[in-house]
Tab-separated table of C-alpha atoms in Angstrom:
chain	number	residue	atom	x	y	z
P	173	MET	CA	169.333	113.924	78.197
P	174	SER	CA	169.315	111.223	80.798
P	175	LEU	CA	171.480	108.058	80.720
P	176	ASP	CA	168.615	106.000	79.414
P	177	GLY	CA	168.038	108.528	76.611
P	178	SER	CA	164.768	110.125	78.046
P	179	SER	CA	164.499	113.898	78.248
P	180	ALA	CA	163.940	115.966	81.292
P	181	GLY	CA	160.365	116.663	79.833
P	182	ASP	CA	159.711	112.959	79.674
P	183	GLU	CA	160.736	112.545	83.278
P	184	THR	CA	158.357	115.444	84.332
P	185	PHE	CA	155.443	113.919	82.328
P	186	HIS	CA	155.982	110.475	83.933
P	187	MET	CA	156.257	112.117	87.348
P	188	ARG	CA	152.881	114.020	86.867
P	189	LEU	CA	151.313	110.798	85.486
P	190	PHE	CA	152.458	108.760	88.714
P	191	THR	CA	151.370	111.438	90.882
P	192	GLY	CA	147.932	111.687	89.295
P	193	LEU	CA	147.417	107.969	89.324
P	194	LEU	CA	148.552	107.912	93.038
P	195	CYS	CA	146.036	110.653	94.034
P	196	ALA	CA	143.305	108.879	92.214
P	197	VAL	CA	144.013	105.509	94.163
P	198	LEU	CA	144.147	107.521	97.358
P	199	THR	CA	140.902	109.268	96.601
P	200	ILE	CA	139.122	105.945	95.731
P	201	SER	CA	140.434	104.316	98.904
P	202	ALA	CA	139.265	107.330	101.059
P	203	VAL	CA	135.774	107.163	99.828
P	204	ALA	CA	133.563	107.050	102.962
P	205	GLU	CA	131.531	103.879	103.589
P	206	ASP	CA	128.492	103.196	105.475
P	207	VAL	CA	129.042	102.419	109.170
P	208	TYR	CA	127.773	99.424	111.156
P	209	LEU	CA	128.176	99.302	114.932
P	210	ASP	CA	127.084	96.730	117.619
P	211	THR	CA	126.966	96.984	121.436
P	212	LEU	CA	125.461	95.102	124.408
P	213	VAL	CA	123.822	96.913	127.250
P	214	LYS	CA	123.676	95.312	130.737
P	215	LEU	CA	120.258	94.752	132.141
P	216	ARG	CA	119.239	95.536	135.822
P	217	VAL	CA	116.895	92.649	135.615
P	218	PRO	CA	117.927	89.676	133.463
P	219	LYS	CA	115.614	88.316	130.874
P	220	LYS	CA	113.736	84.990	131.156
P	221	GLU	CA	114.923	82.200	129.040
P	222	GLY	CA	113.119	82.060	125.635
P	223	LYS	CA	113.650	81.701	121.938
P	224	ARG	CA	113.221	85.314	121.175
P	225	SER	CA	115.011	86.651	124.239
P	226	ARG	CA	118.332	84.770	123.690
P	227	GLU	CA	119.938	87.250	121.342
P	228	GLY	CA	122.706	89.047	123.248
P	229	GLY	CA	122.428	86.691	126.181
P	230	LEU	CA	119.893	86.993	129.020
P	231	GLU	CA	121.799	89.711	130.867
P	232	HIS	CA	122.121	92.122	128.026
P	233	VAL	CA	120.187	93.710	125.233
P	234	PRO	CA	121.721	93.901	121.802
P	235	PHE	CA	121.793	97.082	119.913
P	236	ARG	CA	122.809	97.672	116.257
P	237	LEU	CA	123.476	100.999	114.340
P	238	TRP	CA	123.641	101.842	110.736
P	239	LEU	CA	125.038	105.245	109.672
P	240	PRO	CA	124.990	106.553	106.014
P	241	ALA	CA	128.275	107.522	104.561
P	242	GLY	CA	129.334	111.095	104.107
P	243	VAL	CA	126.785	112.633	106.570
P	244	LYS	CA	128.583	115.147	108.778
P	245	THR	CA	125.735	115.539	111.301
P	246	ILE	CA	123.344	112.765	111.960
P	247	ARG	CA	119.853	114.284	112.369
P	248	GLY	CA	117.989	111.279	114.035
P	249	VAL	CA	117.405	107.694	113.807
P	250	THR	CA	114.640	105.331	112.901
P	251	PHE	CA	114.258	102.756	115.633
P	252	ASN	CA	113.161	99.181	115.357
P	253	PRO	CA	113.011	97.679	118.942
P	254	TYR	CA	112.701	94.047	118.154
P	255	TYR	CA	114.503	93.468	114.847
P	256	THR	CA	118.139	93.895	114.821
P	257	LYS	CA	118.397	93.037	111.097
P	258	ALA	CA	116.495	96.358	110.454
P	259	VAL	CA	119.903	98.045	110.002
P	260	THR	CA	120.454	96.081	106.760
P	261	GLN	CA	117.111	96.951	105.073
P	262	GLN	CA	117.910	98.745	101.696
P	263	HIS	CA	114.679	100.595	101.478
P	264	TRP	CA	115.039	102.109	104.987
P	265	GLN	CA	118.734	102.947	104.342
P	266	ALA	CA	117.595	104.817	101.227
P	267	ALA	CA	114.837	106.709	103.147
P	268	CYS	CA	117.380	107.611	105.948
P	269	ARG	CA	119.910	108.915	103.561
P	270	GLN	CA	117.244	111.453	102.462
P	271	TRP	CA	116.897	112.682	106.056
P	272	GLY	CA	120.489	112.254	107.271
P	273	PHE	CA	119.344	109.669	109.605
P	274	GLY	CA	120.826	106.489	111.046
P	275	ILE	CA	118.989	103.218	111.725
P	276	LEU	CA	118.918	101.999	115.324
P	277	ALA	CA	117.760	98.508	116.173
P	278	ALA	CA	117.455	96.370	119.244
P	279	ASN	CA	115.901	93.180	120.627
P	280	PHE	CA	113.813	94.043	123.721
P	281	PHE	CA	112.131	90.652	124.017
P	282	GLY	CA	111.943	89.888	127.788
P	283	VAL	CA	112.935	93.282	128.980
P	284	LYS	CA	111.246	95.387	131.662
P	285	SER	CA	109.581	98.317	130.187
P	286	ASP	CA	110.953	100.826	132.738
P	287	GLU	CA	114.535	99.981	131.610
P	288	ILE	CA	113.917	101.397	128.040
P	289	PRO	CA	115.057	104.982	128.596
P	290	THR	CA	118.365	103.940	130.324
P	291	MET	CA	119.006	101.318	127.671
P	292	VAL	CA	118.445	103.625	124.748
P	293	ASP	CA	120.638	106.327	126.274
P	294	THR	CA	123.475	103.996	127.138
P	295	ALA	CA	123.396	102.442	123.612
P	296	LEU	CA	123.339	105.759	121.926
P	297	ALA	CA	126.204	107.191	124.143
P	298	THR	CA	128.375	104.222	123.283
P	299	PHE	CA	127.567	104.732	119.490
P	300	ALA	CA	128.205	108.536	119.692
P	301	LYS	CA	131.670	107.811	121.000
P	302	GLU	CA	132.544	105.052	118.701
P	303	SER	CA	131.286	106.743	115.605
P	304	GLY	CA	132.540	110.233	116.321
P	305	HIS	CA	129.039	111.645	116.148
P	306	PRO	CA	128.379	113.163	119.575
P	307	GLU	CA	124.966	114.320	118.402
P	308	LEU	CA	123.905	110.680	118.578
P	309	ALA	CA	123.797	110.712	122.306
P	310	LYS	CA	120.417	112.406	122.505
P	311	ALA	CA	119.229	111.599	119.000
P	312	LYS	CA	115.511	112.117	117.999
P	313	LEU	CA	113.734	108.802	117.153
P	314	CYS	CA	111.114	107.528	114.796
P	315	PRO	CA	110.103	104.133	116.212
P	316	LEU	CA	108.465	101.661	114.246
P	317	GLY	CA	107.891	97.808	114.463
P	318	MET	CA	105.598	94.926	113.895
P	319	SER	CA	103.373	93.052	116.386
P	320	ALA	CA	105.248	93.192	119.719
P	321	GLY	CA	107.514	95.784	118.066
P	322	ALA	CA	104.442	97.933	117.492
P	323	GLY	CA	103.536	97.843	121.061
P	324	MET	CA	107.095	98.673	122.134
P	325	SER	CA	107.164	101.556	119.613
P	326	THR	CA	104.340	103.162	121.422
P	327	ARG	CA	105.928	102.616	124.868
P	328	ILE	CA	109.138	104.398	123.517
P	329	ALA	CA	106.898	107.347	122.728
P	330	GLU	CA	105.537	107.323	126.296
P	331	HIS	CA	108.931	106.976	127.881
P	332	LEU	CA	110.740	109.459	125.733
P	333	PRO	CA	108.055	111.867	124.355
P	334	ASP	CA	110.465	114.879	123.992
P	335	ARG	CA	112.616	112.790	121.627
P	336	VAL	CA	109.985	110.937	119.443
P	337	ILE	CA	109.226	112.611	116.190
P	338	ALA	CA	106.587	110.187	114.980
P	339	VAL	CA	105.588	106.523	115.391
P	340	GLY	CA	104.736	103.786	112.953
P	341	PRO	CA	103.182	100.763	114.655
P	342	VAL	CA	102.242	97.757	112.499
P	343	CYS	CA	99.870	94.703	113.284
P	344	LEU	CA	98.786	95.466	116.875
P	345	GLU	CA	95.864	97.277	118.297
P	346	VAL	CA	97.846	100.129	119.919
P	347	GLY	CA	97.873	103.896	119.870
P	348	PRO	CA	98.671	106.768	122.180
P	349	ARG	CA	97.721	106.273	125.738
P	350	ASP	CA	98.798	109.486	127.618
P	351	ALA	CA	98.631	113.133	127.131
P	352	ARG	CA	102.200	113.596	125.885
P	353	SER	CA	102.224	110.685	123.440
P	354	MET	CA	98.868	111.984	121.966
P	355	GLN	CA	100.857	114.947	120.731
P	356	ILE	CA	103.190	112.746	118.614
P	357	PRO	CA	102.079	111.912	115.044
P	358	MET	CA	101.222	108.201	115.127
P	359	LEU	CA	99.535	105.867	112.438
P	360	THR	CA	98.755	102.326	113.166
P	361	VAL	CA	98.643	100.070	110.233
P	362	PHE	CA	97.012	96.689	110.569
P	363	GLY	CA	95.395	93.699	108.909
P	364	ASP	CA	91.489	93.797	109.198
P	365	ARG	CA	91.468	90.078	109.418
P	366	ASP	CA	94.191	90.032	112.238
P	367	GLY	CA	92.349	88.733	115.240
P	368	LYS	CA	90.068	91.586	116.707
P	369	GLN	CA	92.315	94.481	115.819
P	370	TYR	CA	89.822	96.146	113.510
P	371	GLU	CA	87.123	96.208	116.278
P	372	LYS	CA	89.581	97.295	118.880
P	373	LEU	CA	91.176	100.046	116.828
P	374	MET	CA	87.800	101.475	115.631
P	375	ALA	CA	87.002	101.810	119.347
P	376	LYS	CA	90.395	103.223	120.308
P	377	LEU	CA	90.452	105.822	117.503
P	378	PRO	CA	87.491	108.017	118.654
P	379	ALA	CA	88.521	107.871	122.251
P	380	ALA	CA	92.005	109.120	121.397
P	381	ARG	CA	90.946	111.689	118.811
P	382	ALA	CA	88.355	113.180	121.222
P	383	GLN	CA	91.369	114.233	123.321
P	384	GLY	CA	93.116	115.667	120.298
P	385	ALA	CA	95.554	112.814	119.560
P	386	ARG	CA	97.662	113.166	116.374
P	387	PHE	CA	96.603	109.591	115.784
P	388	GLY	CA	95.306	107.607	112.752
P	389	ILE	CA	94.546	103.981	111.659
P	390	ALA	CA	94.984	102.342	108.223
P	391	PRO	CA	93.637	98.935	107.645
P	392	GLN	CA	95.256	96.554	105.019
P	393	TRP	CA	91.941	94.953	103.769
P	394	GLY	CA	91.993	91.187	103.615
P	395	ARG	CA	95.329	90.865	105.450
P	396	ARG	CA	96.145	89.071	108.572
P	397	HIS	CA	99.272	89.279	110.703
P	398	GLU	CA	101.627	90.670	108.116
P	399	PHE	CA	103.700	93.826	107.612
P	400	ALA	CA	102.799	93.630	103.844
P	401	ARG	CA	102.701	97.138	102.231
P	402	ALA	CA	102.808	99.293	105.348
P	403	ASN	CA	106.017	101.276	104.318
P	404	ASN	CA	104.192	102.775	101.462
P	405	LEU	CA	102.348	104.806	104.069
P	406	LEU	CA	104.785	105.044	106.975
P	407	MET	CA	107.570	106.566	104.970
P	408	PRO	CA	105.470	109.601	103.814
P	409	LEU	CA	104.242	109.948	107.426
P	410	PHE	CA	107.838	110.006	108.826
P	411	ASP	CA	108.916	112.427	106.083
P	412	ALA	CA	106.096	114.880	106.800
P	413	ALA	CA	106.752	114.704	110.643
P	414	ILE	CA	110.618	115.081	110.117
P	415	ARG	CA	110.151	118.068	107.885
P	416	LYS	CA	107.916	119.807	110.369
P	417	ARG	CA	109.258	118.870	113.789
P	418	LEU	CA	113.019	118.489	113.444
P	419	ARG	CA	115.220	121.292	114.302
P	420	ALA	CA	119.048	121.464	114.800
P	421	PRO	CA	120.561	118.771	116.886
P	422	GLY	CA	120.047	119.466	120.596
P	423	GLU	CA	117.100	121.645	119.967
P	424	PRO	CA	113.547	120.638	121.188
P	425	LEU	CA	111.200	119.255	118.606
P	426	GLU	CA	108.658	121.587	116.989
P	427	PRO	CA	105.242	120.861	118.345
P	428	TYR	CA	102.728	119.495	115.660
P	429	ALA	CA	99.423	121.400	116.289
P	430	GLU	CA	96.301	119.324	115.673
P	431	ASN	CA	94.883	121.982	113.441
P	432	ASP	CA	97.932	121.932	111.183
P	433	GLY	CA	97.051	118.447	110.038
P	434	TRP	CA	94.502	116.817	107.708
P	435	LEU	CA	91.479	114.591	108.664
P	436	GLY	CA	90.280	111.357	107.012
P	437	ASP	CA	86.725	110.291	107.510
P	438	ILE	CA	86.343	106.591	108.250
P	439	SER	CA	82.557	106.337	108.618
P	440	GLN	CA	81.945	104.871	105.032
P	441	TRP	CA	85.410	103.760	104.004
P	442	LYS	CA	84.088	100.173	103.106
P	443	ASP	CA	81.515	101.861	100.773
P	444	GLY	CA	83.946	104.104	98.891
P	445	GLY	CA	82.696	107.149	100.843
P	446	SER	CA	85.847	108.096	102.892
P	447	THR	CA	86.956	111.651	102.372
P	448	ILE	CA	89.877	113.830	103.344
P	449	ALA	CA	90.147	117.524	104.138
P	450	PRO	CA	92.424	120.104	105.917
P	451	PHE	CA	91.497	120.180	109.612
P	452	GLY	CA	89.959	123.679	109.420
P	453	LYS	CA	87.778	122.597	106.466
P	454	PHE	CA	86.458	119.303	107.868
P	455	THR	CA	82.657	119.851	108.738
P	456	GLY	CA	81.864	116.364	110.320
P	457	ASP	CA	82.648	114.712	113.706
P	458	ARG	CA	86.374	115.179	114.168
P	459	ALA	CA	86.442	112.431	116.724
P	460	LYS	CA	85.377	109.922	114.055
P	461	THR	CA	88.334	110.739	111.801
P	462	VAL	CA	92.043	109.785	111.436
P	463	TRP	CA	94.595	112.624	111.903
P	464	LEU	CA	97.282	112.943	109.200
P	465	PRO	CA	100.127	115.324	109.102
P	466	ASP	CA	99.752	116.910	105.676
P	467	ALA	CA	98.094	116.788	102.154
P	468	LYS	CA	100.560	114.279	100.709
P	469	THR	CA	100.181	111.759	103.591
P	470	ALA	CA	96.482	112.340	103.625
P	471	ALA	CA	96.234	111.549	99.866
P	472	ALA	CA	98.384	108.478	100.189
P	473	TRP	CA	96.276	107.238	103.209
P	474	HIS	CA	93.118	107.829	101.126
P	475	ALA	CA	94.451	105.581	98.366
P	476	PHE	CA	95.944	103.047	100.892
P	477	VAL	CA	92.684	102.373	102.560
P	478	THR	CA	90.800	101.762	99.346
P	479	PHE	CA	88.479	98.896	99.923
P	480	LYS	CA	88.512	96.294	97.045
P	481	PRO	CA	90.225	98.614	94.520
P	482	VAL	CA	89.052	98.229	90.833
P	483	LEU	CA	92.152	100.170	89.841
P	484	LYS	CA	95.411	98.430	90.211
P	485	LEU	CA	98.957	99.721	89.683
P	486	LYS	CA	101.103	97.140	87.891
P	487	SER	CA	104.194	99.227	87.848
P	488	PRO	CA	106.415	100.952	89.060
P	489	PRO	CA	106.871	98.618	92.086
P	490	GLY	CA	106.267	100.022	95.520
P	491	LEU	CA	107.405	98.718	98.922
P	492	GLY	CA	106.681	95.347	100.422
P	493	ASP	CA	104.964	92.140	99.261
P	494	GLY	CA	108.149	90.960	97.668
P	495	GLN	CA	108.393	93.592	95.147
P	496	PRO	CA	111.956	94.555	94.127
P	497	PHE	CA	113.180	97.778	95.588
P	498	ILE	CA	114.411	100.176	92.973
P	499	LEU	CA	115.948	103.483	94.109
P	500	ARG	CA	114.928	106.195	91.634
P	501	LYS	CA	116.986	109.078	90.283
P	502	VAL	CA	115.796	112.729	89.867
P	503	ASN	CA	114.260	113.097	86.240
P	504	GLU	CA	114.705	109.359	85.592
P	505	PRO	CA	111.941	108.144	83.178
P	506	ILE	CA	109.449	105.965	84.994
P	507	GLU	CA	106.849	104.040	83.276
P	508	VAL	CA	103.489	103.858	85.119
P	509	VAL	CA	101.336	100.896	83.811
P	510	ALA	CA	97.807	99.907	85.047
P	511	ALA	CA	96.968	96.365	85.736
P	512	GLY	CA	94.349	95.352	83.142
P	513	THR	CA	92.025	97.618	81.229
P	514	PRO	CA	89.342	98.709	83.672
P	515	LYS	CA	86.317	100.687	82.063
P	516	MET	CA	86.239	104.119	83.505
P	517	GLU	CA	83.835	107.038	82.799
P	518	GLY	CA	86.764	109.301	81.976
P	519	PRO	CA	90.632	109.182	81.918
P	520	ILE	CA	92.748	107.428	84.406
P	521	GLU	CA	94.881	109.845	86.101
P	522	VAL	CA	98.316	109.270	87.798
P	523	TRP	CA	98.929	110.937	91.128
P	524	ALA	CA	101.758	111.255	93.683
P	525	GLY	CA	100.283	112.280	96.912
P	526	ALA	CA	98.272	115.419	96.335
P	527	GLU	CA	99.706	116.177	92.931
P	528	LYS	CA	98.415	115.022	89.692
P	529	LEU	CA	101.208	113.839	87.272
P	530	GLY	CA	99.236	113.150	84.140
P	531	GLU	CA	96.782	110.657	82.487
P	532	LEU	CA	97.336	107.175	81.104
P	533	LYS	CA	97.383	106.687	77.436
P	534	GLN	CA	96.560	103.062	76.416
P	535	GLY	CA	97.311	102.015	80.008
P	536	LYS	CA	100.689	103.747	80.312
P	537	LEU	CA	102.354	107.026	81.276
P	538	THR	CA	105.961	107.976	81.506
P	539	ILE	CA	106.666	110.260	84.371
P	540	LYS	CA	109.837	112.040	85.675
P	541	LEU	CA	110.031	113.064	89.376
P	542	PRO	CA	111.858	116.546	89.677
P	543	GLN	CA	113.432	116.339	92.994
P	544	ALA	CA	114.599	114.024	95.761
P	545	GLY	CA	111.974	112.750	98.055
P	546	PHE	CA	109.090	110.319	98.625
P	547	TYR	CA	106.339	109.844	96.003
P	548	PRO	CA	103.264	107.881	96.860
P	549	VAL	CA	102.088	107.015	93.310
P	550	TYR	CA	98.530	105.837	92.643
P	551	LEU	CA	95.850	105.772	89.934
P	552	LYS	CA	92.461	107.738	90.229
P	553	ALA	CA	89.528	107.942	88.069
P	554	VAL	CA	85.630	108.184	87.851
P	555	ALA	CA	84.062	104.678	87.436
P	556	ASP	CA	81.225	104.167	85.004
P	557	TYR	CA	78.818	104.122	87.980
P	558	GLY	CA	79.908	107.728	88.915
P	559	GLU	CA	82.184	106.860	92.002
P	560	VAL	CA	85.764	108.304	92.241
P	561	VAL	CA	87.980	105.174	92.584
P	562	ARG	CA	91.762	104.839	93.358
P	563	SER	CA	94.386	102.200	93.272
P	564	ARG	CA	96.499	101.556	96.370
P	565	PRO	CA	99.745	103.488	96.375
P	566	ASN	CA	103.255	102.493	95.525
P	567	THR	CA	105.706	104.805	97.219
P	568	LEU	CA	108.792	105.590	95.385
P	569	ILE	CA	112.040	106.870	96.925
P	570	VAL	CA	113.890	109.378	94.613
P	571	GLU	CA	117.493	110.445	95.235
């Protein structure tokens, strides 16, 4: 018995309780957090004064990096060359967690194109040292950007073709221009009412595809100069390319053979007559098609480019247009709801990429997605006039 009347057993109990609580506090405080880093890279040729070139000062380029918590080896980075706030975008953070990627962002406004490789390598070397992730120094890249960022994304592919996995340009009439960048999966998303982008890309596509370019285009019908819903298609594109091309850090990218992809016919896409098929089964003129990496992306593209859809997906929300971003869980019940009650010849089916998930009953269907990944969800049916119709896709990210 102690002087205060407690027994040795009581003291042991209290000591164990204290030790347990201390361990719990230490464990909570030691939980890894996402990492944000910033650096400035000195330019050889200073930028000219301008509203968009001031960030970081005229003699430097600002770079930012986001890294997901708890990832031992960073496998690559998405790269937005003109929008440093890209590192804070929740939907891209969720996507990059799936891949074990970071997000790299910069502001290249006013920078000479030939300085790109050195700038990227300098920034990544700094981040590799500061983060304790040496594999970042020569990280593989998935560039994407809007407008000027779209053009710069394709230039990055030209300057660093051995490091670029796939490219997602938005809102500019750009595509691959040289032999090496034509081997990189690239999909240009644009508004068909955005200047003369439609006409220019319709001319650019067959010229590049005739040379075997892994290149496609995807109009956002009725849109002008806006990013809009592009991520619903770009994320499946990147996911397919990463799965196919990315090896261990430091190892070369796996080539993506043209005949391993799918093709989408664009000759009648305004009349509901576009078709998709594996490369080896397509019987038309391959120079008049878009190239897509796999069946899931091809099915998502087929729904995405639907002209004046009669089917519309009310929920779940997808990506863009101010819709709330909802990160889904494996086997979480998700209610799929059609907008309105369109008259169809048969049932309205729910698809995710190339996989049918079920049919709507009274305009609704509850689905559960069985594993982590990217699910471009859309509706499909036969209209009362006999044509197969689709809604545009809402891509879900499931963890």
